[in-house]
Amino acid sequence: MQESELVQRLGTYIAGKMPGAQDVAVTEIARITGGASRQTYRFTLAWQEAGVARRRGMILRRDPADSLIDTERRVEFEAYRAFHGTDVPVPEMLWLEEGGEALGSPFFVAEEIAGFQAGTGPLWTAPYLDSLPALGRRKWSILGQIAQADPSALGLAAVLPATHPETVWRRELDHWEGVLDANETEPLPVIRGAIRWLRANPPPPAQKVAVVHGDYRTGNFLYDTEGGIHGILDWEMCHLGDPLEDLGWSFNPVWSFGREHPGGLLPRGEALAAWEAASGLTAEPSALKWWELFACVKGQAIWVSSAKTWLDGANRDPILVYPAWALINAQDLGALKVMGHL
Amino acid sequence: MTPAVPQVLADLAARVARNAAPQIPAAERAGELGLSALLLGLAAEMWDGAAERLVLENRGFRGLLAKGASVASTSALRQALETLASGGEASLRLSALQSANSSLRAGLIALQLDLEGRDDPPAKALEADVWRGLADAALRSRLSGSPV
């Protein structure tokens, strides 16, 4: 769809959702590059209301032809909506459309939280370098708050598939091993060995069934130069599960970005202390090791899916090649490190 | 590397040409060309050492499979490992080296499965050797900007 057509159709759609508004117009639209699983656009909505001209920055997240991560956009939308107004900062969700009539594929529209950075590009340079420890403490404190939250009270227990503390590890491992089976284009002895180890050494039952963000890593939030976080993003893999799953994912070696500390931010002990203080839970070392290795399996499943999607030809976005080239070997190294073979 | 470098370069060439058109929005052009440049840099880094890396990796894996054949617990596995271990590089084309590499990696998985089910010292020693061989291979393939 050409951008001019997207602007026109999006404007028509939003006008239908704002019966009190006149002269609704989508302006200043620009694609935000980097998303491999959703197409993301920033735009300004302009309209007249009771004779007053209004403007608001918004974000459009639309499914591409073939997404890297196969998820329901309702999950992402409801997760954002559940945490809006809590201590976990997220943008306000405005509209969700699950059909393809309006824009050709499912999408949602959210408020834009403007003025902050996302991604890791600027983080390792001034003026952010001095604030990395503070950013790290905030990052793992918020993750602890997500773990501490009650899924039922948030309304998410009614939206996300139920699970049980004793079996949640098996459900997750089965799922991501299935993704590997379906998408692997060459044999992966390191990750297959990791899977066998995980099955032979299951973790203890989860301390609770919690909301799991699913992709909680440095870069998936909006941050400032003082170590503040203003929006947790990318909830598309949100589910109910073991709260150690998010902690393990945040410690996945590939998310250290070649730097010394987890997430490239904070010594491991300090990160764990921040998470335990905020969550009221404990990160038992052997259980956490299980979820860290699981994170390597999950990561590899996503990276090989990326390669497979590109090879199948339905989506030839070059962003699908990057994880295949840059992360598959790195993820093997990460798994070897967690298993003590490096 | 998967997808194969020549395939990706062909796609990037078409993409760069398409972005030369004046009607492409500036932000979209910047995003596509920036990512294309990143991939071209990775391809450049991989290209020079790709054949040598695969030859060394395949040689190391064949050595492990030959050891595996001598301790395999079934004759079928022993035969399969011997066949893999006795092969050489029929061609130095990257696609041929990569194809051989995939077969050898599949053989290593079969060998690991056999070794992990056993407690005898030769099996345990070889199991450790296989992990060391896999770590060596991963380290040899590490790109300069690798996050790990």
Tab-separated table of C-alpha atoms in Angstrom:
chain	number	residue	atom	x	y	z
A	1	MET	CA	0.000	0.000	0.000
A	2	GLN	CA	1.416	3.398	-1.010
A	3	GLU	CA	1.940	5.871	1.812
A	4	SER	CA	-0.607	8.329	0.369
A	5	GLU	CA	-3.254	5.596	0.373
A	6	LEU	CA	-2.305	4.586	3.922
A	7	VAL	CA	-2.707	8.194	5.093
A	8	GLN	CA	-6.114	8.511	3.461
A	9	ARG	CA	-7.446	5.161	4.738
A	10	LEU	CA	-6.074	5.686	8.250
A	11	GLY	CA	-7.665	9.150	8.391
A	12	THR	CA	-11.014	7.745	7.292
A	13	TYR	CA	-10.786	4.981	9.894
A	14	ILE	CA	-9.931	7.323	12.784
A	15	ALA	CA	-12.612	9.817	11.766
A	16	GLY	CA	-15.127	6.993	12.147
A	17	LYS	CA	-13.871	6.442	15.712
A	18	MET	CA	-14.148	10.118	16.688
A	19	PRO	CA	-17.745	11.146	16.003
A	20	GLY	CA	-17.285	14.493	17.792
A	21	ALA	CA	-14.355	15.509	15.616
A	22	GLN	CA	-14.309	17.335	12.290
A	23	ASP	CA	-11.597	17.711	9.647
A	24	VAL	CA	-9.686	14.686	10.926
A	25	ALA	CA	-6.367	14.436	9.100
A	26	VAL	CA	-3.321	12.173	9.382
A	27	THR	CA	-0.188	14.291	8.939
A	28	GLU	CA	3.586	13.964	9.230
A	29	ILE	CA	3.526	10.175	8.896
A	30	ALA	CA	6.921	8.457	8.956
A	31	ARG	CA	7.871	4.781	9.154
A	32	ILE	CA	9.975	3.845	12.148
A	33	THR	CA	12.489	1.325	10.888
A	34	GLY	CA	13.715	-1.633	12.874
A	35	GLY	CA	10.594	-3.644	13.633
A	36	ALA	CA	10.717	-7.117	12.170
A	37	SER	CA	7.343	-8.286	13.403
A	38	ARG	CA	5.160	-5.184	12.987
A	39	GLN	CA	5.327	-2.159	10.690
A	40	THR	CA	5.444	0.886	12.926
A	41	TYR	CA	4.604	4.452	11.887
A	42	ARG	CA	4.699	7.725	13.784
A	43	PHE	CA	2.126	10.350	12.771
A	44	THR	CA	0.326	13.426	14.015
A	45	LEU	CA	-3.449	13.426	14.082
A	46	ALA	CA	-5.004	16.866	13.504
A	47	TRP	CA	-8.705	17.565	14.033
A	48	GLN	CA	-11.266	20.216	15.012
A	49	GLU	CA	-13.391	19.728	18.116
A	50	ALA	CA	-15.964	22.258	19.343
A	51	GLY	CA	-14.279	24.859	17.182
A	52	VAL	CA	-10.829	24.195	18.629
A	53	ALA	CA	-7.920	22.879	16.534
A	54	ARG	CA	-6.259	19.876	18.182
A	55	ARG	CA	-3.199	17.738	17.451
A	56	ARG	CA	-1.876	14.550	19.022
A	57	GLY	CA	1.132	12.374	18.267
A	58	MET	CA	0.210	8.745	17.595
A	59	ILE	CA	1.776	5.411	16.694
A	60	LEU	CA	0.380	2.914	14.173
A	61	ARG	CA	1.473	-0.721	14.505
A	62	ARG	CA	0.417	-2.787	11.531
A	63	ASP	CA	1.051	-6.452	10.709
A	64	PRO	CA	3.281	-6.992	7.667
A	65	ALA	CA	2.656	-9.671	5.050
A	66	ASP	CA	4.713	-12.212	6.993
A	67	SER	CA	5.598	-11.380	10.554
A	68	LEU	CA	8.820	-12.572	12.200
A	69	ILE	CA	6.942	-13.378	15.376
A	70	ASP	CA	3.554	-14.963	14.859
A	71	THR	CA	1.362	-13.434	17.532
A	72	GLU	CA	-2.125	-12.108	18.019
A	73	ARG	CA	-2.154	-8.330	17.968
A	74	ARG	CA	-4.955	-8.435	20.568
A	75	VAL	CA	-2.495	-9.891	23.062
A	76	GLU	CA	-0.172	-6.942	22.599
A	77	PHE	CA	-3.015	-4.428	22.713
A	78	GLU	CA	-4.558	-5.894	25.876
A	79	ALA	CA	-1.200	-6.127	27.637
A	80	TYR	CA	-0.529	-2.443	27.038
A	81	ARG	CA	-4.049	-1.582	28.107
A	82	ALA	CA	-3.787	-3.633	31.290
A	83	PHE	CA	-0.658	-1.860	32.507
A	84	HIS	CA	-1.681	1.660	31.471
A	85	GLY	CA	-2.035	3.783	34.597
A	86	THR	CA	0.021	1.410	36.787
A	87	ASP	CA	3.625	1.803	37.964
A	88	VAL	CA	4.711	0.019	34.791
A	89	PRO	CA	4.862	2.833	32.218
A	90	VAL	CA	3.244	2.086	28.864
A	91	PRO	CA	1.626	4.208	26.145
A	92	GLU	CA	-2.160	4.504	26.063
A	93	MET	CA	-3.859	2.240	23.547
A	94	LEU	CA	-6.525	3.905	21.409
A	95	TRP	CA	-7.962	1.563	18.779
A	96	LEU	CA	-7.500	-2.070	17.752
A	97	GLU	CA	-8.588	-3.458	14.403
A	98	GLU	CA	-8.233	-7.199	13.928
A	99	GLY	CA	-9.593	-7.398	10.385
A	100	GLY	CA	-8.003	-6.328	7.134
A	101	GLU	CA	-10.776	-4.088	5.827
A	102	ALA	CA	-9.485	-0.738	7.053
A	103	LEU	CA	-5.760	-0.933	6.236
A	104	GLY	CA	-5.282	-4.287	4.526
A	105	SER	CA	-4.013	-6.041	7.666
A	106	PRO	CA	-4.658	-5.944	11.431
A	107	PHE	CA	-3.314	-2.957	13.339
A	108	PHE	CA	-3.639	-0.817	16.419
A	109	VAL	CA	-3.191	2.865	17.149
A	110	ALA	CA	-1.607	4.175	20.364
A	111	GLU	CA	-0.562	7.491	21.800
A	112	GLU	CA	3.011	8.530	21.057
A	113	ILE	CA	5.216	9.104	24.101
A	114	ALA	CA	7.460	11.688	22.501
A	115	GLY	CA	10.874	13.021	23.424
A	116	PHE	CA	12.629	9.804	24.441
A	117	GLN	CA	14.900	7.254	22.818
A	118	ALA	CA	14.203	3.602	22.040
A	119	GLY	CA	16.572	0.958	20.707
A	120	THR	CA	20.188	0.583	21.712
A	121	GLY	CA	21.870	2.763	19.085
A	122	PRO	CA	22.461	5.874	21.226
A	123	LEU	CA	22.911	4.092	24.563
A	124	TRP	CA	26.631	3.399	24.424
A	125	THR	CA	27.594	7.004	23.771
A	126	ALA	CA	27.320	10.328	25.604
A	127	PRO	CA	25.108	11.605	27.122
A	128	TYR	CA	23.673	8.179	28.037
A	129	LEU	CA	26.830	6.413	29.243
A	130	ASP	CA	26.828	7.932	32.723
A	131	SER	CA	23.228	6.932	33.336
A	132	LEU	CA	23.544	3.249	32.372
A	133	PRO	CA	23.624	1.922	35.984
A	134	ALA	CA	20.549	3.992	36.910
A	135	LEU	CA	18.822	2.849	33.730
A	136	GLY	CA	19.662	-0.738	34.626
A	137	ARG	CA	18.251	-0.422	38.147
A	138	ARG	CA	15.057	1.078	36.718
A	139	LYS	CA	14.863	-1.583	34.018
A	140	TRP	CA	15.021	-4.525	36.438
A	141	SER	CA	12.803	-2.782	38.990
A	142	ILE	CA	10.060	-2.386	36.393
A	143	LEU	CA	10.509	-6.028	35.398
A	144	GLY	CA	10.051	-6.906	39.063
A	145	GLN	CA	6.843	-4.876	39.108
A	146	ILE	CA	5.572	-6.784	36.080
A	147	ALA	CA	6.377	-10.052	37.884
A	148	GLN	CA	4.702	-8.804	41.044
A	149	ALA	CA	1.470	-7.802	39.243
A	150	ASP	CA	-1.675	-9.909	39.604
A	151	PRO	CA	-2.785	-11.094	36.138
A	152	SER	CA	-6.400	-11.480	37.290
A	153	ALA	CA	-6.588	-7.995	38.786
A	154	LEU	CA	-5.197	-6.593	35.525
A	155	GLY	CA	-7.806	-8.452	33.496
A	156	LEU	CA	-5.127	-10.411	31.654
A	157	ALA	CA	-6.054	-13.804	33.078
A	158	ALA	CA	-9.173	-13.586	30.924
A	159	VAL	CA	-7.219	-12.766	27.770
A	160	LEU	CA	-4.064	-14.878	27.961
A	161	PRO	CA	-4.078	-18.701	27.940
A	162	ALA	CA	-3.998	-20.209	31.430
A	163	THR	CA	-1.021	-22.185	32.642
A	164	HIS	CA	0.159	-24.001	35.774
A	165	PRO	CA	3.285	-23.455	37.890
A	166	GLU	CA	4.359	-27.099	37.523
A	167	THR	CA	4.036	-27.372	33.757
A	168	VAL	CA	4.709	-23.888	32.423
A	169	TRP	CA	8.330	-24.701	31.564
A	170	ARG	CA	7.272	-27.642	29.407
A	171	ARG	CA	4.652	-25.616	27.550
A	172	GLU	CA	7.174	-22.926	26.673
A	173	LEU	CA	9.912	-25.359	25.702
A	174	ASP	CA	7.523	-27.429	23.575
A	175	HIS	CA	6.355	-24.302	21.801
A	176	TRP	CA	9.796	-22.942	20.931
A	177	GLU	CA	11.211	-26.354	20.041
A	178	GLY	CA	8.247	-26.646	17.667
A	179	VAL	CA	9.165	-23.291	16.134
A	180	LEU	CA	12.720	-24.573	15.640
A	181	ASP	CA	11.476	-27.817	14.105
A	182	ALA	CA	9.331	-25.889	11.642
A	183	ASN	CA	11.911	-23.313	10.640
A	184	GLU	CA	15.400	-24.744	11.056
A	185	THR	CA	17.258	-24.615	7.737
A	186	GLU	CA	20.458	-26.292	8.961
A	187	PRO	CA	21.187	-28.600	11.917
A	188	LEU	CA	21.901	-26.787	15.213
A	189	PRO	CA	23.847	-29.155	17.494
A	190	VAL	CA	24.443	-26.540	20.207
A	191	ILE	CA	20.795	-25.604	20.597
A	192	ARG	CA	19.586	-29.205	20.237
A	193	GLY	CA	22.012	-30.137	23.005
A	194	ALA	CA	20.652	-27.280	25.103
A	195	ILE	CA	17.093	-28.533	24.603
A	196	ARG	CA	18.050	-32.025	25.736
A	197	TRP	CA	19.715	-30.561	28.829
A	198	LEU	CA	16.610	-28.494	29.603
A	199	ARG	CA	14.358	-31.543	29.350
A	200	ALA	CA	16.672	-33.625	31.516
A	201	ASN	CA	16.951	-30.920	34.200
A	202	PRO	CA	13.517	-29.283	34.584
A	203	PRO	CA	13.235	-26.229	36.815
A	204	PRO	CA	11.273	-26.174	40.085
A	205	PRO	CA	7.602	-25.116	39.846
A	206	ALA	CA	7.123	-21.405	39.235
A	207	GLN	CA	6.764	-19.321	42.417
A	208	LYS	CA	3.609	-17.899	40.846
A	209	VAL	CA	1.932	-17.633	37.487
A	210	ALA	CA	2.787	-14.090	36.428
A	211	VAL	CA	2.483	-11.810	33.437
A	212	VAL	CA	5.512	-12.445	31.250
A	213	HIS	CA	6.380	-9.592	28.901
A	214	GLY	CA	8.098	-12.015	26.526
A	215	ASP	CA	10.713	-9.683	25.009
A	216	TYR	CA	12.019	-7.661	27.965
A	217	ARG	CA	15.452	-6.472	26.897
A	218	THR	CA	17.489	-3.308	26.716
A	219	GLY	CA	16.162	-1.241	23.844
A	220	ASN	CA	12.542	-2.302	24.124
A	221	PHE	CA	11.673	0.738	26.216
A	222	LEU	CA	11.696	4.539	25.979
A	223	TYR	CA	14.461	6.120	28.043
A	224	ASP	CA	15.975	9.500	28.844
A	225	THR	CA	19.477	10.719	29.633
A	226	GLU	CA	18.978	10.426	33.418
A	227	GLY	CA	18.235	6.712	33.566
A	228	GLY	CA	14.467	7.172	33.491
A	229	ILE	CA	12.164	4.792	31.599
A	230	HIS	CA	8.936	6.232	30.186
A	231	GLY	CA	7.377	3.385	28.269
A	232	ILE	CA	7.821	-0.379	28.105
A	233	LEU	CA	7.333	-1.469	24.495
A	234	ASP	CA	6.941	-4.607	22.355
A	235	TRP	CA	4.473	-6.686	24.347
A	236	GLU	CA	3.590	-8.881	21.388
A	237	MET	CA	4.926	-12.077	23.016
A	238	CYS	CA	3.210	-11.373	26.349
A	239	HIS	CA	1.793	-14.450	28.086
A	240	LEU	CA	1.231	-15.966	31.496
A	241	GLY	CA	4.141	-17.938	32.851
A	242	ASP	CA	7.069	-18.211	35.223
A	243	PRO	CA	8.346	-14.740	36.179
A	244	LEU	CA	11.894	-16.095	35.885
A	245	GLU	CA	11.305	-16.426	32.145
A	246	ASP	CA	11.527	-12.650	31.627
A	247	LEU	CA	14.511	-12.439	33.966
A	248	GLY	CA	16.275	-15.191	32.019
A	249	TRP	CA	15.499	-13.466	28.717
A	250	SER	CA	16.871	-10.188	30.057
A	251	PHE	CA	20.108	-12.058	30.917
A	252	ASN	CA	20.370	-13.744	27.496
A	253	PRO	CA	24.024	-13.061	26.562
A	254	VAL	CA	23.042	-11.652	23.155
A	255	TRP	CA	21.236	-8.817	24.976
A	256	SER	CA	24.489	-7.686	26.555
A	257	PHE	CA	25.385	-6.253	23.133
A	258	GLY	CA	29.051	-7.211	23.559
A	259	ARG	CA	29.359	-5.241	26.786
A	260	GLU	CA	30.434	-6.487	30.206
A	261	HIS	CA	27.141	-6.479	32.117
A	262	PRO	CA	23.692	-8.002	31.520
A	263	GLY	CA	21.700	-5.817	29.187
A	264	GLY	CA	24.868	-3.793	28.716
A	265	LEU	CA	23.806	-1.900	31.826
A	266	LEU	CA	24.333	-3.282	35.298
A	267	PRO	CA	26.335	-5.978	37.157
A	268	ARG	CA	24.314	-9.157	37.451
A	269	GLY	CA	24.081	-9.045	41.256
A	270	GLU	CA	22.676	-5.523	41.225
A	271	ALA	CA	20.175	-6.411	38.515
A	272	LEU	CA	18.996	-9.414	40.534
A	273	ALA	CA	18.720	-7.332	43.703
A	274	ALA	CA	16.590	-4.711	41.935
A	275	TRP	CA	14.308	-7.401	40.502
A	276	GLU	CA	13.932	-9.283	43.793
A	277	ALA	CA	13.182	-6.089	45.729
A	278	ALA	CA	10.479	-5.018	43.287
A	279	SER	CA	8.928	-8.435	42.726
A	280	GLY	CA	9.076	-9.831	46.255
A	281	LEU	CA	10.239	-13.064	44.603
A	282	THR	CA	13.565	-14.879	44.652
A	283	ALA	CA	15.732	-15.857	41.721
A	284	GLU	CA	16.963	-19.289	42.775
A	285	PRO	CA	20.236	-19.787	40.815
A	286	SER	CA	19.535	-23.202	39.310
A	287	ALA	CA	16.009	-22.184	38.264
A	288	LEU	CA	17.333	-18.966	36.755
A	289	LYS	CA	20.026	-20.881	34.869
A	290	TRP	CA	17.282	-23.056	33.353
A	291	TRP	CA	15.391	-19.987	32.129
A	292	GLU	CA	18.569	-18.344	30.841
A	293	LEU	CA	19.330	-21.374	28.728
A	294	PHE	CA	15.698	-21.518	27.651
A	295	ALA	CA	16.091	-17.887	26.525
A	296	CYS	CA	18.921	-19.013	24.238
A	297	VAL	CA	16.655	-21.659	22.702
A	298	LYS	CA	13.811	-19.179	22.253
A	299	GLY	CA	16.171	-16.606	20.765
A	300	GLN	CA	17.574	-19.117	18.311
A	301	ALA	CA	14.055	-20.181	17.317
A	302	ILE	CA	13.263	-16.574	16.470
A	303	TRP	CA	16.508	-16.021	14.544
A	304	VAL	CA	16.131	-19.164	12.428
A	305	SER	CA	12.484	-18.259	11.777
A	306	SER	CA	13.753	-14.971	10.465
A	307	ALA	CA	16.021	-16.742	7.981
A	308	LYS	CA	13.244	-19.109	6.945
A	309	THR	CA	10.771	-16.291	6.404
A	310	TRP	CA	13.239	-14.507	4.122
A	311	LEU	CA	14.077	-17.719	2.237
A	312	ASP	CA	10.406	-18.539	1.687
A	313	GLY	CA	10.140	-15.250	-0.167
A	314	ALA	CA	6.883	-13.930	1.266
A	315	ASN	CA	8.777	-11.155	3.044
A	316	ARG	CA	12.182	-10.078	1.704
A	317	ASP	CA	12.690	-7.246	4.176
A	318	PRO	CA	16.452	-7.061	4.818
A	319	ILE	CA	15.759	-6.758	8.532
A	320	LEU	CA	15.005	-10.490	8.435
A	321	VAL	CA	18.535	-11.239	7.240
A	322	TYR	CA	20.223	-9.324	10.053
A	323	PRO	CA	19.282	-11.693	12.912
A	324	ALA	CA	20.119	-14.696	10.760
A	325	TRP	CA	23.598	-13.413	9.949
A	326	ALA	CA	24.467	-11.574	13.129
A	327	LEU	CA	22.682	-13.500	15.863
A	328	ILE	CA	22.496	-17.244	15.071
A	329	ASN	CA	26.185	-17.832	15.780
A	330	ALA	CA	26.103	-15.311	18.651
A	331	GLN	CA	23.163	-17.183	20.166
A	332	ASP	CA	25.109	-20.446	19.924
A	333	LEU	CA	27.947	-18.703	21.778
A	334	GLY	CA	25.433	-17.480	24.362
A	335	ALA	CA	24.077	-20.997	24.918
A	336	LEU	CA	27.612	-22.408	25.184
A	337	LYS	CA	28.405	-19.746	27.769
A	338	VAL	CA	25.314	-20.470	29.877
A	339	MET	CA	26.046	-24.206	29.748
A	340	GLY	CA	29.650	-23.620	30.799
A	341	HIS	CA	31.167	-24.865	27.548
A	342	LEU	CA	32.818	-21.580	26.618
B	1	MET	CA	25.516	-18.362	6.359
B	2	THR	CA	21.814	-18.695	5.786
B	3	PRO	CA	20.397	-17.037	3.750
B	4	ALA	CA	23.333	-17.454	1.357
B	5	VAL	CA	25.393	-14.342	0.721
B	6	PRO	CA	24.956	-14.247	-3.112
B	7	GLN	CA	21.169	-14.505	-2.735
B	8	VAL	CA	21.077	-11.614	-0.270
B	9	LEU	CA	23.441	-9.470	-2.346
B	10	ALA	CA	21.193	-9.899	-5.384
B	11	ASP	CA	18.201	-8.785	-3.341
B	12	LEU	CA	20.085	-5.822	-1.899
B	13	ALA	CA	21.155	-4.744	-5.396
B	14	ALA	CA	17.520	-4.577	-6.484
B	15	ARG	CA	16.594	-2.780	-3.293
B	16	VAL	CA	19.297	-0.122	-3.704
B	17	ALA	CA	18.188	0.472	-7.301
B	18	ARG	CA	14.573	0.824	-6.200
B	19	ASN	CA	15.566	3.371	-3.558
B	20	ALA	CA	17.139	5.540	-6.230
B	21	ALA	CA	13.624	6.438	-7.388
B	22	PRO	CA	12.690	9.981	-6.301
B	23	GLN	CA	9.215	9.123	-4.993
B	24	ILE	CA	10.491	6.878	-2.160
B	25	PRO	CA	9.805	8.671	1.165
B	26	ALA	CA	13.063	9.928	2.687
B	27	ALA	CA	12.622	8.121	6.028
B	28	GLU	CA	11.876	4.821	4.279
B	29	ARG	CA	14.876	5.255	1.967
B	30	ALA	CA	17.147	6.050	4.912
B	31	GLY	CA	15.942	2.988	6.820
B	32	GLU	CA	16.325	0.597	3.884
B	33	LEU	CA	19.711	1.880	2.804
B	34	GLY	CA	21.042	1.930	6.362
B	35	LEU	CA	20.058	-1.679	6.866
B	36	SER	CA	21.393	-2.635	3.432
B	37	ALA	CA	24.720	-1.025	4.314
B	38	LEU	CA	24.834	-2.989	7.570
B	39	LEU	CA	24.281	-6.265	5.698
B	40	LEU	CA	26.857	-5.381	3.060
B	41	GLY	CA	29.356	-4.815	5.865
B	42	LEU	CA	28.565	-8.224	7.366
B	43	ALA	CA	28.869	-9.866	3.937
B	44	ALA	CA	32.233	-8.199	3.393
B	45	GLU	CA	33.512	-9.461	6.731
B	46	MET	CA	32.253	-13.008	6.148
B	47	TRP	CA	33.340	-13.278	2.529
B	48	ASP	CA	37.125	-13.394	2.798
B	49	GLY	CA	37.307	-16.111	5.423
B	50	ALA	CA	34.175	-18.093	4.599
B	51	ALA	CA	35.792	-20.940	2.655
B	52	GLU	CA	38.701	-21.339	5.069
B	53	ARG	CA	36.352	-21.282	8.057
B	54	LEU	CA	34.126	-23.997	6.575
B	55	VAL	CA	37.099	-26.169	5.528
B	56	LEU	CA	38.567	-25.972	9.048
B	57	GLU	CA	35.210	-26.565	10.688
B	58	ASN	CA	34.422	-29.545	8.472
B	59	ARG	CA	37.880	-31.015	9.126
B	60	GLY	CA	37.370	-30.672	12.891
B	61	PHE	CA	33.901	-32.195	12.756
B	62	ARG	CA	35.137	-35.139	10.654
B	63	GLY	CA	37.793	-35.789	13.279
B	64	LEU	CA	35.177	-35.902	16.019
B	65	LEU	CA	32.932	-38.172	13.966
B	66	ALA	CA	35.846	-40.534	13.297
B	67	LYS	CA	36.436	-40.786	17.047
B	68	GLY	CA	32.692	-41.264	17.464
B	69	ALA	CA	32.687	-44.157	15.018
B	70	SER	CA	35.244	-45.947	17.173
B	71	VAL	CA	33.060	-45.792	20.282
B	72	ALA	CA	29.515	-45.740	18.799
B	73	SER	CA	27.149	-48.066	20.613
B	74	THR	CA	25.423	-49.465	17.526
B	75	SER	CA	26.780	-50.723	14.232
B	76	ALA	CA	24.325	-48.592	12.272
B	77	LEU	CA	25.585	-45.437	13.955
B	78	ARG	CA	29.210	-46.547	13.582
B	79	GLN	CA	28.700	-47.038	9.858
B	80	ALA	CA	26.938	-43.695	9.428
B	81	LEU	CA	29.660	-41.849	11.321
B	82	GLU	CA	32.428	-43.609	9.387
B	83	THR	CA	30.838	-42.593	6.102
B	84	LEU	CA	30.591	-38.956	7.198
B	85	ALA	CA	34.102	-38.913	8.647
B	86	SER	CA	35.733	-40.417	5.584
B	87	GLY	CA	34.382	-37.824	3.182
B	88	GLY	CA	36.420	-34.888	1.952
B	89	GLU	CA	35.649	-31.613	0.261
B	90	ALA	CA	34.506	-32.502	-3.251
B	91	SER	CA	34.341	-28.820	-4.127
B	92	LEU	CA	35.465	-25.564	-2.586
B	93	ARG	CA	32.325	-23.730	-3.630
B	94	LEU	CA	30.769	-22.218	-0.521
B	95	SER	CA	27.438	-23.887	-1.236
B	96	ALA	CA	29.152	-27.323	-1.382
B	97	LEU	CA	31.158	-26.666	1.785
B	98	GLN	CA	28.015	-25.484	3.553
B	99	SER	CA	26.060	-28.530	2.432
B	100	ALA	CA	28.809	-30.824	3.754
B	101	ASN	CA	28.850	-28.822	6.984
B	102	SER	CA	25.122	-29.403	7.481
B	103	SER	CA	25.559	-33.165	7.043
B	104	LEU	CA	28.431	-33.183	9.530
B	105	ARG	CA	26.430	-31.170	12.073
B	106	ALA	CA	23.570	-33.647	11.762
B	107	GLY	CA	26.092	-36.413	12.385
B	108	LEU	CA	27.332	-34.628	15.518
B	109	ILE	CA	23.772	-34.457	16.870
B	110	ALA	CA	23.397	-38.213	16.364
B	111	LEU	CA	26.742	-38.792	18.064
B	112	GLN	CA	25.835	-36.565	21.025
B	113	LEU	CA	22.553	-38.435	21.493
B	114	ASP	CA	24.463	-41.683	21.667
B	115	LEU	CA	27.117	-40.363	24.065
B	116	GLU	CA	24.699	-38.640	26.450
B	117	GLY	CA	22.983	-41.923	27.202
B	118	ARG	CA	26.208	-43.532	28.436
B	119	ASP	CA	28.415	-43.369	31.527
B	120	ASP	CA	31.609	-45.047	30.264
B	121	PRO	CA	34.717	-42.819	30.385
B	122	PRO	CA	35.474	-42.936	26.620
B	123	ALA	CA	31.925	-41.717	25.893
B	124	LYS	CA	32.119	-38.952	28.489
B	125	ALA	CA	35.529	-37.837	27.217
B	126	LEU	CA	34.323	-37.696	23.629
B	127	GLU	CA	31.160	-35.866	24.680
B	128	ALA	CA	33.367	-33.158	26.205
B	129	ASP	CA	35.466	-33.110	23.012
B	130	VAL	CA	32.341	-32.575	20.919
B	131	TRP	CA	31.285	-29.606	23.028
B	132	ARG	CA	34.798	-28.203	22.753
B	133	GLY	CA	34.689	-28.668	18.975
B	134	LEU	CA	31.347	-26.877	18.774
B	135	ALA	CA	32.670	-24.018	20.899
B	136	ASP	CA	35.782	-23.742	18.689
B	137	ALA	CA	33.587	-23.615	15.585
B	138	ALA	CA	31.335	-20.928	17.063
B	139	LEU	CA	34.326	-18.850	18.138
B	140	ARG	CA	35.873	-19.161	14.673
B	141	SER	CA	32.636	-17.838	13.128
B	142	ARG	CA	32.340	-14.925	15.515
B	143	LEU	CA	31.911	-11.609	13.675
B	144	SER	CA	33.712	-8.496	14.895
B	145	GLY	CA	30.477	-6.899	16.114
B	146	SER	CA	29.076	-10.068	17.680
B	147	PRO	CA	27.110	-9.394	20.877
B	148	VAL	CA	28.643	-12.499	22.505
